[in-house]
Short mmCIF file of C-alpha atoms in Angstrom, two decimals:
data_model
loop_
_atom_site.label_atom_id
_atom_site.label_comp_id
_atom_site.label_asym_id
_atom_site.label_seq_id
_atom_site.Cartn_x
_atom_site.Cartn_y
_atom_site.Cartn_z
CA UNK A 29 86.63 73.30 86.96
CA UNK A 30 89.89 74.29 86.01
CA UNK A 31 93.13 74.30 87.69
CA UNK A 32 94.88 77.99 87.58
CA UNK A 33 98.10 79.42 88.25
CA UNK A 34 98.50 82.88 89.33
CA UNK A 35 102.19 83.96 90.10
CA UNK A 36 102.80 87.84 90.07
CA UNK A 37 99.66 88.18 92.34
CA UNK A 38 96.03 89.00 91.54
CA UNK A 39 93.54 91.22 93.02
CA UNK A 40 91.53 89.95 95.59
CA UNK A 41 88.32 90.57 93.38
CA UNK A 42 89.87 88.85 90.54
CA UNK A 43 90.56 85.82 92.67
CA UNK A 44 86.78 85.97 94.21
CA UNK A 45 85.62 85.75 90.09
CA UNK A 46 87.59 82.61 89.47
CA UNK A 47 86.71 80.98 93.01
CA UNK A 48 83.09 81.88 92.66
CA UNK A 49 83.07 80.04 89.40
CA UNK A 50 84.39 76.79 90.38
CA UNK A 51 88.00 76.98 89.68
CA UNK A 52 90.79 75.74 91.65
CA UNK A 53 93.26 78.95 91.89
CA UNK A 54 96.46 78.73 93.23
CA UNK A 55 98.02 81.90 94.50
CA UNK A 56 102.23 82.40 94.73
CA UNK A 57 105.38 83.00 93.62
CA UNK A 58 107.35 80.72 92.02
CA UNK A 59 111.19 80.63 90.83
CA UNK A 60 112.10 80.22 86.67
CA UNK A 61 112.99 76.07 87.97
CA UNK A 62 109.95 75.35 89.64
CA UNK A 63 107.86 76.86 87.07
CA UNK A 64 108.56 74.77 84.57
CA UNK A 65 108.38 71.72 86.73
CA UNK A 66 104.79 72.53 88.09
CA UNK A 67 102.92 73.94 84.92
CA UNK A 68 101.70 70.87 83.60
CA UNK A 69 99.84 70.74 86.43
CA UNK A 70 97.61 73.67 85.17
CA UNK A 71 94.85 74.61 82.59
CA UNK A 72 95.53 78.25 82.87
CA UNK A 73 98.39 80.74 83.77
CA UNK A 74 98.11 84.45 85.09
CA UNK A 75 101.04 86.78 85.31
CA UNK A 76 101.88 90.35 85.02
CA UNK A 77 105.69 91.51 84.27
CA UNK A 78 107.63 89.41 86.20
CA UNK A 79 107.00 85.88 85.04
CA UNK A 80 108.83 85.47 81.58
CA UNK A 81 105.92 82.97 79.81
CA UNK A 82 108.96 81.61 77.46
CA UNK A 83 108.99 78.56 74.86
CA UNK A 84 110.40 76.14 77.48
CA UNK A 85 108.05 77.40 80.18
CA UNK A 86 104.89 76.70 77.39
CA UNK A 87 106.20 73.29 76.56
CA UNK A 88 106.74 71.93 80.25
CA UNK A 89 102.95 72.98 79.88
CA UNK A 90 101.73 69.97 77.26
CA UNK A 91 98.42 69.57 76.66
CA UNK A 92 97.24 70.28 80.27
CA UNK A 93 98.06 74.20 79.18
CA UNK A 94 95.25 75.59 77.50
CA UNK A 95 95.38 79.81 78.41
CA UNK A 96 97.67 82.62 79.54
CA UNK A 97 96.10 85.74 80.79
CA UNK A 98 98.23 88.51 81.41
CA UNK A 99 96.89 91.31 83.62
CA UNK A 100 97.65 94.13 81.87
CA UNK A 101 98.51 95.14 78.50
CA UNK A 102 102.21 94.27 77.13
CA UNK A 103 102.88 90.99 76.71
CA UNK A 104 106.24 91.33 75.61
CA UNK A 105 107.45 89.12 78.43
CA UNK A 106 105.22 85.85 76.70
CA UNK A 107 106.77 84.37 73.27
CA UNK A 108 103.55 84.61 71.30
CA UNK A 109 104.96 82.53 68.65
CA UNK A 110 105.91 79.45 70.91
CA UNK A 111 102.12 80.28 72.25
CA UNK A 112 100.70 79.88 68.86
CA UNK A 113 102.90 77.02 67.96
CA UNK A 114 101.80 75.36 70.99
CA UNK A 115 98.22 75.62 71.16
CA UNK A 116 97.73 77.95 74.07
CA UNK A 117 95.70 81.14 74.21
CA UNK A 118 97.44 84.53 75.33
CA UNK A 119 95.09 86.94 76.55
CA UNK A 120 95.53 90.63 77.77
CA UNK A 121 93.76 93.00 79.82
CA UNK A 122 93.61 96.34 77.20
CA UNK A 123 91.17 98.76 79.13
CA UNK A 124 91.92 97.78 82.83
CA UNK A 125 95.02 100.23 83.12
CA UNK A 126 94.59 103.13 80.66
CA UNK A 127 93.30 105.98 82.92
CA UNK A 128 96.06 104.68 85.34
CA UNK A 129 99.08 104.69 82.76
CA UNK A 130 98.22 108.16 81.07
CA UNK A 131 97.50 109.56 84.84
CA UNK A 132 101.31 108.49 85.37
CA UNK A 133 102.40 110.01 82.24
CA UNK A 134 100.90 113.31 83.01
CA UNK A 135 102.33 113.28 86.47
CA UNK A 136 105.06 112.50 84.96
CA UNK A 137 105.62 115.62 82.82
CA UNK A 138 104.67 117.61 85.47
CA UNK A 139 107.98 116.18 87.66
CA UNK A 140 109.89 116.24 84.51
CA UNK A 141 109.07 119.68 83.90
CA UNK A 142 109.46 121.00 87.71
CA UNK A 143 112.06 119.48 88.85
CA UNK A 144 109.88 117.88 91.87
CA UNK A 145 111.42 114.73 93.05
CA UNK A 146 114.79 115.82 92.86
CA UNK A 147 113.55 118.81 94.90
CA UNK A 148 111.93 116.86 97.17
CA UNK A 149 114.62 114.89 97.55
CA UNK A 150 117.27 117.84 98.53
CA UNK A 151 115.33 119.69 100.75
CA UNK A 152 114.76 115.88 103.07
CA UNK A 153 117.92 116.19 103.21
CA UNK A 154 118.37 119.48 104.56
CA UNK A 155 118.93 121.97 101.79
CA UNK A 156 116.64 124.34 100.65
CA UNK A 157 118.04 125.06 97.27
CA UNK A 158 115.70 127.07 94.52
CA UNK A 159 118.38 128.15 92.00
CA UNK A 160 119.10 124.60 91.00
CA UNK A 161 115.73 123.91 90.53
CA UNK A 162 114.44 126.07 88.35
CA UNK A 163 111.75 124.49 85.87
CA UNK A 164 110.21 125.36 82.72
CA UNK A 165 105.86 125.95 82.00
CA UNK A 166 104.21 123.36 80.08
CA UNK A 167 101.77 125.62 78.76
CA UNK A 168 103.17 126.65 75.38
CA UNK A 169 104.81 124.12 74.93
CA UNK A 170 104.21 121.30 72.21
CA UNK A 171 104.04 117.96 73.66
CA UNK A 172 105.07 114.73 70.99
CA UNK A 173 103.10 112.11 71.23
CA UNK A 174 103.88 108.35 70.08
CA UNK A 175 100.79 106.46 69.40
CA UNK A 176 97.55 107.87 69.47
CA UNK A 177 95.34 105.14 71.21
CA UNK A 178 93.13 105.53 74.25
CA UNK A 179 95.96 105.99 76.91
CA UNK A 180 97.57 108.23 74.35
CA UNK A 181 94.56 109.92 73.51
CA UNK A 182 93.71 110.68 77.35
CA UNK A 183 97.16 112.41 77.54
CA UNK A 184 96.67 114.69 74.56
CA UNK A 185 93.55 115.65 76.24
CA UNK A 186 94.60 116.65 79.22
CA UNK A 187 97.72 118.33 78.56
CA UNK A 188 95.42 120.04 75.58
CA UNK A 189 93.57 121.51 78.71
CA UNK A 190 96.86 122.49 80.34
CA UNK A 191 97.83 125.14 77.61
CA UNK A 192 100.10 122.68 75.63
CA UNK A 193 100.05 122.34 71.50
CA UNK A 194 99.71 118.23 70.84
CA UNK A 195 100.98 116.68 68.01
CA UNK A 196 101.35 112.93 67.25
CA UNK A 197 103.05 110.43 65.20
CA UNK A 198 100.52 107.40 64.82
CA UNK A 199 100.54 105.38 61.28
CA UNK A 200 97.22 104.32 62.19
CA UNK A 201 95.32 108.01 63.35
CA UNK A 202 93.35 109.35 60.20
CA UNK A 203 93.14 112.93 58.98
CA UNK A 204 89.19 113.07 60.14
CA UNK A 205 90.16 111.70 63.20
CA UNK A 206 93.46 114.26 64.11
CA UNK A 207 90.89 117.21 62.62
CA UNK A 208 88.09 116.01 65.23
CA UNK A 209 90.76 115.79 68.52
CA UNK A 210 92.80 119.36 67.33
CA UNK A 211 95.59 117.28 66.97
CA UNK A 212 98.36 117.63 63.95
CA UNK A 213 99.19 114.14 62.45
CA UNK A 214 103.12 114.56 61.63
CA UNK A 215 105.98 111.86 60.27
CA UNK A 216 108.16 110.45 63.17
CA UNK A 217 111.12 112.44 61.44
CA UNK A 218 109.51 115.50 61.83
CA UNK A 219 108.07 114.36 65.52
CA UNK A 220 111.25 114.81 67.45
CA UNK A 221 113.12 118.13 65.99
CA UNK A 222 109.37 120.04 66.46
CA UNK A 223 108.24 118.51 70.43
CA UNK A 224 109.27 120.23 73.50
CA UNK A 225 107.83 116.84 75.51
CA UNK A 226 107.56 113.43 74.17
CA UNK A 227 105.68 110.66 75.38
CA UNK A 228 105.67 107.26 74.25
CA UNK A 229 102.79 105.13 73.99
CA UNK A 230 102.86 102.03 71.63
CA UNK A 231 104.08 98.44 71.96
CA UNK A 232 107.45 97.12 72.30
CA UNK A 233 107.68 95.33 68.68
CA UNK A 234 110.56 94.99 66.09
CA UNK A 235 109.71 98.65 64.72
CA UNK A 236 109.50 100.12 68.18
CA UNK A 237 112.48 98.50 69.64
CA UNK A 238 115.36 101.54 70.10
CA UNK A 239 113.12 104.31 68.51
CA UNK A 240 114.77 106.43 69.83
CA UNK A 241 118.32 105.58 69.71
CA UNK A 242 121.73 107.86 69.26
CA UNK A 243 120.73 108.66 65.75
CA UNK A 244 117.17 110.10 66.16
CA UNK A 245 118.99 111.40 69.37
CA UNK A 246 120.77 113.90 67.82
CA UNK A 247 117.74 115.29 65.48
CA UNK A 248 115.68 116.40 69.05
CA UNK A 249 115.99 119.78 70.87
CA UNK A 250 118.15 120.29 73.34
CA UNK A 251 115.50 121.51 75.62
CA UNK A 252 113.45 117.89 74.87
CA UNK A 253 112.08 116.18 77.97
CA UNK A 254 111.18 112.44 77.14
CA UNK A 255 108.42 110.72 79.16
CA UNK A 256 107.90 107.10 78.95
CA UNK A 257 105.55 105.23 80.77
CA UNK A 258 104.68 102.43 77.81
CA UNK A 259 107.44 100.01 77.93
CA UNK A 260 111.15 99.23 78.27
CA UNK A 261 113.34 99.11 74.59
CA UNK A 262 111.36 101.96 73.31
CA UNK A 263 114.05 104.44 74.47
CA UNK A 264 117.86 103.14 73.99
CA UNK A 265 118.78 103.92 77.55
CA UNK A 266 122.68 103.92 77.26
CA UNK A 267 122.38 106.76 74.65
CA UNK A 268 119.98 108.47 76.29
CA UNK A 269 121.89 108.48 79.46
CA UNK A 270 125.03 110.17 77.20
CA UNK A 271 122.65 112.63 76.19
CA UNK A 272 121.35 113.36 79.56
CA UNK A 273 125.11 113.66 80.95
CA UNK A 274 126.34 115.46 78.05
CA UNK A 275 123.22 118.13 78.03
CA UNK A 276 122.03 117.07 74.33
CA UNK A 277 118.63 116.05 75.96
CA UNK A 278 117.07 118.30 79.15
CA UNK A 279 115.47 115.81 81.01
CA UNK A 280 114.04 112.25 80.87
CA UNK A 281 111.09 110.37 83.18
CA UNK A 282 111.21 106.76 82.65
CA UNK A 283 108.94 104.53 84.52
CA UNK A 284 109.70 101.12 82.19
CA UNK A 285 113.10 99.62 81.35
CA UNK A 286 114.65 97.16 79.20
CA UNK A 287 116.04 95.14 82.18
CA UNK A 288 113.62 94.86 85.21
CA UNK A 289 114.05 95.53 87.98
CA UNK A 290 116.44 98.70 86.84
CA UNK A 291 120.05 97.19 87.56
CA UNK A 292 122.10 98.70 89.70
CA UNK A 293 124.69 99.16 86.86
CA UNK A 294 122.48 101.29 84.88
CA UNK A 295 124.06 104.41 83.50
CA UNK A 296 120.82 105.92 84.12
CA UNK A 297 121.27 106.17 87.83
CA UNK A 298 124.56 108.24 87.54
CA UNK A 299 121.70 111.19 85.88
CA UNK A 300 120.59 114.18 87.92
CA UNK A 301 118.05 114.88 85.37
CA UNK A 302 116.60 111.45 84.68
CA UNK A 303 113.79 110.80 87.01
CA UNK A 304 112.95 106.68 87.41
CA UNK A 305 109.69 104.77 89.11
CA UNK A 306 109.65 101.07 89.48
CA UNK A 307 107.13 100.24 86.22
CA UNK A 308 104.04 102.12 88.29
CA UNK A 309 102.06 102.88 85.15
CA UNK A 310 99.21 100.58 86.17
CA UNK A 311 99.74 100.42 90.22
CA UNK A 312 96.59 102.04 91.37
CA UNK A 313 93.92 100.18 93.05
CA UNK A 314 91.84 100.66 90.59
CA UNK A 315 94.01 99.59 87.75
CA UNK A 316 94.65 96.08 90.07
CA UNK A 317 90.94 96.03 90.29
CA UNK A 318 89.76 95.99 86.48
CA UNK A 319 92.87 94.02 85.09
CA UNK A 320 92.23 91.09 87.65
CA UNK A 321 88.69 90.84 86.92
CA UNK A 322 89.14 91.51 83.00
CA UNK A 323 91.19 88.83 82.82
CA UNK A 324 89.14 86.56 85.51
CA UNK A 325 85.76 87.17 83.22
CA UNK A 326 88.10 85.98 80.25
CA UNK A 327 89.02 82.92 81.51
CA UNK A 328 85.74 82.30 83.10
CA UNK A 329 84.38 82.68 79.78
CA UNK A 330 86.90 80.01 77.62
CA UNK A 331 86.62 77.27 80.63
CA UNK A 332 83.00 77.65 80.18
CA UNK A 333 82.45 77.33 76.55
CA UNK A 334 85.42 77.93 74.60
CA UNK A 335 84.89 81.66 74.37
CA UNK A 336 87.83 84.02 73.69
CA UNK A 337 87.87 87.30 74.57
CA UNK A 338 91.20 90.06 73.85
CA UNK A 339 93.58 87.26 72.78
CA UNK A 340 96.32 88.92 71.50
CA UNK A 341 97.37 85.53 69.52
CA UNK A 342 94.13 83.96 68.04
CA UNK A 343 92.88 85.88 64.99
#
């Protein structure tokens, strides 16, 4: 039986998997201070976003620390080097979220493209106002994607079916595979100045950090509606705000930030045509669901034998 930690919540059926396999779970928030005085008291650790898993927080953890599961995919808020240093396991959830974040994405370029919660949010308030709503048809239109895995991949496919031309930057995607999924393999110079929409789905690394940043800013079209759903840093958010104010860029629907929650300082919120959700890529029950028990069945799995399943920090 193992001791484990769960602080940005956990599905109920994620929970049940744990419990139902002997281990002691305990269920909670806790502040950055307490924390670190209470994780030595545990084998493993689940979080999602909130909890920052940093070097401190892994060495208040000893030798009692053996796992960190995080339910979901980025795991840009655990230091994977003071992890590996330190002896303890990171592992992900990859496939629990993916319909779920390209479903958001899609909807996403929909609102982006229509105008719809700013509409919405006019005519609550009384107004019924179409001239300063008027929207553009994605059919037509070529839609830029960054990264071509499975959530990436879903979204091609979709907004193939919608009318839309799809093109992708993706070091990784071969020629057979582009050929096989109608999709034209470009270079991320050539990505920006050619995409009506562009959506964003890769890591938050050193190389993806500010990708798009005042520079590659100026080499999009004006008419360029960015959609990221993937994660916070990919999109340098002061300069895109200056483009958004200064009509450079169209339009923008961001549902990840570098700073969350989204401060209330954020040039962002001063933009008409930026539309913002609180990081609800994966916030579906469903999504909850498969993450909770993906991760569950993966620590389940090492406390049994030693097994280790999607650990994004043991080769």
């Amino acid at each position: 039986m193992a001791r484990i930690l769960v602080t940005d919540g956990m599905a109920d059926d994620g929970i049940s998997t744990l419990v139902a396999a002997g281990h002691e779970v305990d269920n909670r928030k806790v502040t950055e201070s307490e924390l670190l005085e209470i994780i030595g008291q545990y084998d493993g650790l689940v979080v999602r976003s909130a909890t920052q898993v940093t070097d401190a927080v892994l060495a208040a953890g000893g030798e009692q620390l053996k796992v960190v599961g995080r339910a979901g995919v980025g795991v840009d808020n655990i230091d994977l080097k003071a992890a590996t240093q330190h002896g303890v396991v990171i592992m992900n959830a990859p496939l629990g979220n993916i319909l779920s974040a390209a479903e958001h994405t899609i909807g996403m370029l929909f609102a982006v493209a229509r105008n719809i919660p700013q509409a919405h949010h006019k005519l609550r308030s009384g107004t019924w106002d179409k001239k300063s709503f008027i929207g553009v048809e994605l059919h037509g239109k070529t839609l830029g994607v960054v990264g071509l895995g499975k959530i990436g991949k879903h979204v091609a496919q979709v907004m193939q079916a919608a009318g839309m031309r799809v093109i992708t930057y993706d070091p990784f995607l071969s020629t057979e595979v582009a050929e096989q999924l109608r999709i034209e393999s470009v270079g991320l110079d050539e990505l920006p100045s050619t995409s009506d929409f562009l959506t964003f789905h890769v890591p938050l690394t050193e190389k993806t950090k500010n990708l798009i940043n005042a520079e590659r800013i100026q080499t999009l079209k004006p008419s360029v509606r960015l959609v990221n759903v993937a994660r916070g840093g990919i999109i340098d958010e002061d300069a895109l705000a200056e483009a958004l104010n200064s009509g450079t860029v169209a339009a923008a629907a961001l549902d990840v930030f570098s700073q969350e929650p989204l401060p209330a300082t954020s040039p962002l919120h001063g933009c008409q045509n930026c539309i913002t959700t609180p990081h609800l890529g994966a916030s579906t029950a469903e999504a909850q669901i498969n993450v909770s028990t993906d991760i569950a069945e993966g620590f389940n799995l090492f406390f049994a034998d030693g097994t280790i399943v999607n650990s994004v920090n043991v080769q």
